[in-house]
mmCIF file of C-alpha atoms and ligand atoms in Angstrom:
data_model
loop_
_atom_site.group_PDB
_atom_site.id
_atom_site.type_symbol
_atom_site.label_atom_id
_atom_site.label_comp_id
_atom_site.label_asym_id
_atom_site.label_seq_id
_atom_site.Cartn_x
_atom_site.Cartn_y
_atom_site.Cartn_z
ATOM 1 C CA MET A 22 66.651 73.386 93.968
ATOM 2 C CA SER A 23 64.003 74.704 96.066
ATOM 3 C CA ALA A 24 60.293 74.927 94.881
ATOM 4 C CA PRO A 25 58.470 77.909 96.552
ATOM 5 C CA ASN A 26 55.696 77.143 99.096
ATOM 6 C CA GLY A 27 53.251 79.937 99.409
ATOM 7 C CA ALA A 28 52.183 79.266 103.072
ATOM 8 C CA LEU A 29 55.887 78.939 104.096
ATOM 9 C CA ALA A 30 56.961 82.108 102.323
ATOM 10 C CA GLU A 31 54.187 84.014 104.120
ATOM 11 C CA ILE A 32 55.163 82.683 107.451
ATOM 12 C CA GLN A 33 58.875 83.463 106.634
ATOM 13 C CA ALA A 34 57.963 86.971 105.678
ATOM 14 C CA ARG A 35 55.767 87.660 108.856
ATOM 15 C CA LYS A 36 58.714 86.281 110.895
ATOM 16 C CA ASN A 37 61.119 88.634 109.322
ATOM 17 C CA ALA A 38 58.781 91.703 109.677
ATOM 18 C CA ALA A 39 58.154 90.716 113.487
ATOM 19 C CA ALA A 40 61.921 90.343 113.992
ATOM 20 C CA HIS A 41 62.608 93.654 112.184
ATOM 21 C CA ALA A 42 59.907 95.549 114.156
ATOM 22 C CA TRP A 43 61.627 94.297 117.396
ATOM 23 C CA GLN A 44 65.206 95.032 116.222
ATOM 24 C CA ARG A 45 65.970 91.417 116.177
ATOM 25 C CA ASN A 46 67.798 89.270 113.577
ATOM 26 C CA THR A 47 65.381 86.748 112.082
ATOM 27 C CA GLU A 48 68.252 84.307 111.764
ATOM 28 C CA ASP A 49 68.225 84.246 115.689
ATOM 29 C CA ILE A 50 64.546 82.824 115.544
ATOM 30 C CA THR A 51 64.152 79.321 114.441
ATOM 31 C CA LEU A 52 60.900 78.484 112.495
ATOM 32 C CA ILE A 53 59.829 75.049 113.362
ATOM 33 C CA ALA A 54 57.225 73.533 111.046
ATOM 34 C CA VAL A 55 54.772 71.522 113.073
ATOM 35 C CA SER A 56 53.830 68.645 110.952
ATOM 36 C CA LYS A 57 52.045 66.432 113.376
ATOM 37 C CA THR A 58 48.880 64.554 112.067
ATOM 38 C CA PHE A 59 50.156 65.393 108.312
ATOM 39 C CA ASP A 60 51.779 62.584 106.260
ATOM 40 C CA ALA A 61 55.108 62.429 104.529
ATOM 41 C CA GLU A 62 53.307 63.530 101.187
ATOM 42 C CA ALA A 63 52.009 66.743 102.708
ATOM 43 C CA ILE A 64 55.472 67.498 104.394
ATOM 44 C CA ARG A 65 57.560 66.999 101.166
ATOM 45 C CA PRO A 66 56.462 70.142 99.608
ATOM 46 C CA VAL A 67 57.702 72.188 102.608
ATOM 47 C CA LEU A 68 61.113 70.332 102.651
ATOM 48 C CA ASP A 69 61.276 71.287 98.984
ATOM 49 C CA ALA A 70 60.895 74.739 99.794
ATOM 50 C CA GLY A 71 63.999 74.583 101.893
ATOM 51 C CA GLN A 72 62.325 74.176 105.381
ATOM 52 C CA ARG A 73 64.658 71.944 107.571
ATOM 53 C CA HIS A 74 63.164 72.202 111.282
ATOM 54 C CA PHE A 75 60.114 70.202 111.997
ATOM 55 C CA GLY A 76 58.002 69.412 115.039
ATOM 56 C CA GLU A 77 56.116 66.401 115.987
ATOM 57 C CA ASN A 78 54.020 65.456 119.182
ATOM 58 C CA ARG A 79 54.269 61.765 119.148
ATOM 59 C CA VAL A 80 57.305 59.423 119.093
ATOM 60 C CA GLN A 81 55.319 56.590 117.355
ATOM 61 C CA GLU A 82 54.036 58.988 114.819
ATOM 62 C CA ALA A 83 57.200 60.407 113.840
ATOM 63 C CA GLN A 84 58.962 56.974 113.679
ATOM 64 C CA LYS A 85 56.574 56.253 110.764
ATOM 65 C CA LYS A 86 57.186 59.373 108.624
ATOM 66 C CA TRP A 87 60.640 60.675 109.262
ATOM 67 C CA PRO A 88 63.107 57.830 108.679
ATOM 68 C CA SER A 89 62.118 57.920 105.027
ATOM 69 C CA LEU A 90 62.089 61.517 104.726
ATOM 70 C CA LYS A 91 65.604 61.785 106.410
ATOM 71 C CA ALA A 92 66.778 59.441 103.770
ATOM 72 C CA ASP A 93 65.671 61.771 100.960
ATOM 73 C CA TYR A 94 66.522 65.149 102.429
ATOM 74 C CA ASP A 95 69.790 66.391 104.030
ATOM 75 C CA ALA A 96 70.053 68.264 107.361
ATOM 76 C CA ILE A 97 66.686 67.742 108.806
ATOM 77 C CA GLN A 98 66.343 68.804 112.408
ATOM 78 C CA LEU A 99 63.451 66.930 114.261
ATOM 79 C CA HIS A 100 61.903 68.568 117.333
ATOM 80 C CA LEU A 101 59.639 66.748 119.881
ATOM 81 C CA LEU A 102 57.085 68.926 121.184
ATOM 82 C CA GLY A 103 54.580 66.660 122.822
ATOM 83 C CA PRO A 104 54.796 64.775 126.288
ATOM 84 C CA LEU A 105 57.418 62.046 126.560
ATOM 85 C CA GLN A 106 56.942 58.903 128.579
ATOM 86 C CA SER A 107 60.049 57.670 130.468
ATOM 87 C CA ASN A 108 59.874 54.179 128.599
ATOM 88 C CA LYS A 109 59.991 56.184 125.111
ATOM 89 C CA VAL A 110 63.269 57.906 126.120
ATOM 90 C CA LYS A 111 65.449 55.611 124.072
ATOM 91 C CA GLU A 112 63.462 55.769 120.885
ATOM 92 C CA ALA A 113 63.085 59.736 121.241
ATOM 93 C CA VAL A 114 66.754 60.185 121.810
ATOM 94 C CA ALA A 115 67.531 58.160 118.523
ATOM 95 C CA LEU A 116 65.198 60.103 116.455
ATOM 96 C CA PHE A 117 65.010 63.572 117.534
ATOM 97 C CA ASP A 118 67.618 66.285 117.452
ATOM 98 C CA VAL A 119 65.761 68.605 120.156
ATOM 99 C CA ILE A 120 63.122 67.641 122.868
ATOM 100 C CA HIS A 121 60.911 70.581 124.007
ATOM 101 C CA SER A 122 59.006 68.849 126.783
ATOM 102 C CA LEU A 123 61.279 67.911 129.595
ATOM 103 C CA ASP A 124 58.842 68.403 132.638
ATOM 104 C CA ARG A 125 59.642 66.216 135.474
ATOM 105 C CA ALA A 126 62.347 64.682 137.471
ATOM 106 C CA LYS A 127 61.618 61.085 136.412
ATOM 107 C CA LEU A 128 62.064 62.041 132.758
ATOM 108 C CA ALA A 129 65.294 63.932 133.596
ATOM 109 C CA THR A 130 66.780 60.717 135.276
ATOM 110 C CA ALA A 131 65.779 58.618 132.426
ATOM 111 C CA LEU A 132 67.234 61.075 129.868
ATOM 112 C CA ALA A 133 70.563 61.406 131.787
ATOM 113 C CA ALA A 134 70.757 57.599 131.991
ATOM 114 C CA GLU A 135 70.356 57.315 128.321
ATOM 115 C CA GLN A 136 72.946 60.005 127.784
ATOM 116 C CA ASP A 137 75.394 58.129 130.070
ATOM 117 C CA LYS A 138 74.912 55.073 128.073
ATOM 118 C CA MET A 139 75.337 56.859 124.832
ATOM 119 C CA ALA A 140 78.534 58.392 125.975
ATOM 120 C CA SER A 141 80.220 54.996 126.479
ATOM 121 C CA THR A 142 79.412 54.054 122.940
ATOM 122 C CA ALA A 143 80.150 55.791 119.510
ATOM 123 C CA SER A 144 76.490 56.590 118.939
ATOM 124 C CA ALA A 145 75.272 60.048 117.335
ATOM 125 C CA GLY A 146 74.605 63.160 119.285
ATOM 126 C CA PHE A 147 72.255 63.416 122.160
ATOM 127 C CA PRO A 148 69.332 66.002 121.677
ATOM 128 C CA SER A 149 69.231 69.383 123.090
ATOM 129 C CA LEU A 150 66.622 70.034 125.739
ATOM 130 C CA PHE A 151 63.898 72.516 126.658
ATOM 131 C CA ILE A 152 62.234 72.590 129.859
ATOM 132 C CA GLN A 153 58.652 72.950 129.727
ATOM 133 C CA VAL A 154 57.076 75.356 132.097
ATOM 134 C CA ASN A 155 53.273 75.504 132.893
ATOM 135 C CA THR A 156 53.074 79.314 133.071
ATOM 136 C CA GLY A 157 49.480 79.283 133.661
ATOM 137 C CA ALA A 158 49.681 76.521 136.303
ATOM 138 C CA GLU A 159 46.838 74.575 134.425
ATOM 139 C CA PRO A 160 46.223 71.329 136.173
ATOM 140 C CA GLN A 161 45.689 69.443 132.850
ATOM 141 C CA LYS A 162 48.856 70.740 131.209
ATOM 142 C CA ALA A 163 52.449 69.364 131.337
ATOM 143 C CA GLY A 164 55.190 71.352 132.537
ATOM 144 C CA VAL A 165 56.932 72.446 135.864
ATOM 145 C CA LEU A 166 55.324 75.224 137.716
ATOM 146 C CA PRO A 167 57.069 78.458 137.454
ATOM 147 C CA GLN A 168 58.088 78.662 141.131
ATOM 148 C CA GLU A 169 59.696 75.158 140.485
ATOM 149 C CA ALA A 170 61.651 76.053 137.373
ATOM 150 C CA PRO A 171 64.829 77.432 139.038
ATOM 151 C CA ALA A 172 65.361 74.254 141.325
ATOM 152 C CA PHE A 173 64.453 71.931 138.211
ATOM 153 C CA ILE A 174 66.797 73.638 135.942
ATOM 154 C CA ASP A 175 69.624 73.147 138.519
ATOM 155 C CA MET A 176 68.876 69.620 139.045
ATOM 156 C CA CYS A 177 68.763 68.963 135.200
ATOM 157 C CA ARG A 178 72.175 70.741 135.002
ATOM 158 C CA ALA A 179 73.559 68.768 137.816
ATOM 159 C CA LEU A 180 72.562 65.487 136.025
ATOM 160 C CA GLY A 181 74.655 66.999 133.137
ATOM 161 C CA LEU A 182 71.838 67.293 130.728
ATOM 162 C CA PRO A 183 72.168 69.772 127.713
ATOM 163 C CA ILE A 184 69.663 72.406 128.609
ATOM 164 C CA ILE A 185 69.138 74.955 125.975
ATOM 165 C CA GLY A 186 66.115 76.732 126.932
ATOM 166 C CA LEU A 187 62.429 76.937 128.183
ATOM 167 C CA MET A 188 59.216 76.109 126.524
ATOM 168 C CA CYS A 189 55.697 76.985 127.380
ATOM 169 C CA ILE A 190 52.028 76.762 125.837
ATOM 170 C CA PRO A 191 50.060 79.662 127.285
ATOM 171 C CA PRO A 192 46.409 78.945 128.409
ATOM 172 C CA VAL A 193 44.163 79.028 125.177
ATOM 173 C CA ASP A 194 41.786 81.528 126.928
ATOM 174 C CA GLU A 195 44.445 84.087 127.938
ATOM 175 C CA ALA A 196 46.298 86.805 126.380
ATOM 176 C CA PRO A 197 49.789 85.212 125.766
ATOM 177 C CA ALA A 198 52.105 88.186 126.044
ATOM 178 C CA PRO A 199 52.351 87.745 129.876
ATOM 179 C CA HIS A 200 53.096 84.108 129.828
ATOM 180 C CA PHE A 201 55.839 84.733 127.297
ATOM 181 C CA ALA A 202 57.326 87.435 129.506
ATOM 182 C CA LEU A 203 57.136 85.159 132.413
ATOM 183 C CA LEU A 204 59.044 82.401 130.692
ATOM 184 C CA ALA A 205 61.683 85.090 129.274
ATOM 185 C CA ASN A 206 62.136 86.224 133.031
ATOM 186 C CA LEU A 207 62.645 82.654 134.267
ATOM 187 C CA ALA A 208 65.029 81.878 131.715
ATOM 188 C CA ARG A 209 67.024 85.033 132.320
ATOM 189 C CA ALA A 210 67.207 84.478 136.092
ATOM 190 C CA SER A 211 68.635 81.034 135.398
ATOM 191 C CA GLY A 212 70.959 81.785 132.663
ATOM 192 C CA VAL A 213 69.074 79.823 129.903
ATOM 193 C CA THR A 214 69.007 81.482 126.517
ATOM 194 C CA GLY A 215 66.515 79.394 124.526
ATOM 195 C CA LEU A 216 62.981 80.347 124.463
ATOM 196 C CA SER A 217 60.530 77.991 122.690
ATOM 197 C CA MET A 218 57.091 79.997 122.487
ATOM 198 C CA GLY A 219 54.669 81.020 119.985
ATOM 199 C CA MET A 220 52.401 79.228 117.593
ATOM 200 C CA SER A 221 50.278 79.997 114.677
ATOM 201 C CA ASP A 222 48.099 82.407 116.352
ATOM 202 C CA ASP A 223 50.680 84.452 118.576
ATOM 203 C CA PHE A 224 54.130 83.790 117.050
ATOM 204 C CA GLU A 225 54.748 87.560 116.433
ATOM 205 C CA ILE A 226 53.670 88.335 119.967
ATOM 206 C CA ALA A 227 56.436 85.672 121.182
ATOM 207 C CA ILE A 228 59.034 87.120 118.770
ATOM 208 C CA ALA A 229 58.329 90.532 120.632
ATOM 209 C CA GLN A 230 59.126 88.759 123.744
ATOM 210 C CA GLY A 231 62.049 87.164 122.817
ATOM 211 C CA ALA A 232 61.282 83.923 121.334
ATOM 212 C CA THR A 233 64.233 82.002 119.760
ATOM 213 C CA HIS A 234 62.220 78.870 118.559
ATOM 214 C CA ILE A 235 58.641 79.394 117.227
ATOM 215 C CA ARG A 236 56.298 76.402 116.462
ATOM 216 C CA VAL A 237 54.033 76.898 113.632
ATOM 217 C CA GLY A 238 51.502 74.111 112.567
ATOM 218 C CA ARG A 239 48.185 75.227 111.040
ATOM 219 C CA ALA A 240 49.380 78.477 109.463
ATOM 220 C CA LEU A 241 51.704 76.243 107.443
ATOM 221 C CA PHE A 242 49.891 72.978 106.855
ATOM 222 C CA GLY A 243 46.204 73.951 107.292
ATOM 223 C CA GLU A 244 43.789 72.886 110.076
ATOM 224 C CA ARG A 245 44.396 69.396 111.694
ATOM 225 C CA PRO A 246 41.467 66.941 112.193
ATOM 226 C CA THR A 247 40.148 67.866 115.662
ATOM 227 C CA ALA A 248 40.144 64.388 116.917
ATOM 228 C CA THR A 249 43.962 64.007 116.587
ATOM 229 C CA LEU A 250 44.894 67.319 118.073
HETATM 230 C C1 LIG B 303 50.508 71.544 117.922
HETATM 231 C C2 LIG B 303 51.526 72.283 118.542
HETATM 232 C C3 LIG B 303 52.031 73.482 117.954
HETATM 233 C C4 LIG B 303 51.512 74.065 116.654
HETATM 234 O O1 LIG B 303 50.344 74.714 117.002
HETATM 235 P P1 LIG B 303 49.706 75.555 115.742
HETATM 236 O O2 LIG B 303 48.433 76.169 116.481
HETATM 237 O O3 LIG B 303 49.113 74.581 114.754
HETATM 238 O O4 LIG B 303 50.589 76.452 115.174
HETATM 239 C C5 LIG B 303 53.054 74.029 118.727
HETATM 240 N N1 LIG B 303 53.609 73.664 120.036
HETATM 241 C C6 LIG B 303 52.966 72.422 120.508
HETATM 242 C C7 LIG B 303 53.524 72.043 121.770
HETATM 243 C C8 LIG B 303 51.886 71.815 119.796
HETATM 244 O O5 LIG B 303 51.390 70.692 120.311
#
């Protein structure tokens, strides 16, 4: 039985309306509830309301919360949204179903090595991958530069990695639409279909630009303590 959750119902209604406005199927757009910084007790009501896709930024934080929640609820899909260090690949692959932050050759090589290791054992599925693109070419931000994206996508494919899409986080002080459009163009040019883009403040704009995965935190869970952003 599912218990309604007001914030979740509102996001779903806005997602449905945006999909309708742009003549898209809302089922083709996955809502990822970004639960970083929130503990298991804050997450349970959203699970009780039927939400199954969740996003986290840190491997260690997710390892603390999710094993017990996964024991209590079926069919949870966990998405890693934050930067991944090569030495955390094994743990990330074991816990997450989708990784959105593949952003450099060293990480691609480490992921491919882990995938090869798993293929030789009977372990569970390897996560699907999004390549993060730094559409604003911001020096402090992760992601491959737009002009490097086609070659990086080719390299990841040559390694045999399951690339399902591209992801971006637009600069905070710019209109997001041109960044979403750039990501969509890069994906189309490389024959990649997934687009992980749009957050609490701009997910409707991302849906207009073709987002297949929207990542919504604050609008669902409330404000996060700023120190842990
Ligand atoms: C925190 C975070 C989100 C969610 O952001 P909100 O503004 O809370 O919706 C989405 N994507 C990434 C990569 C994040 O780090």
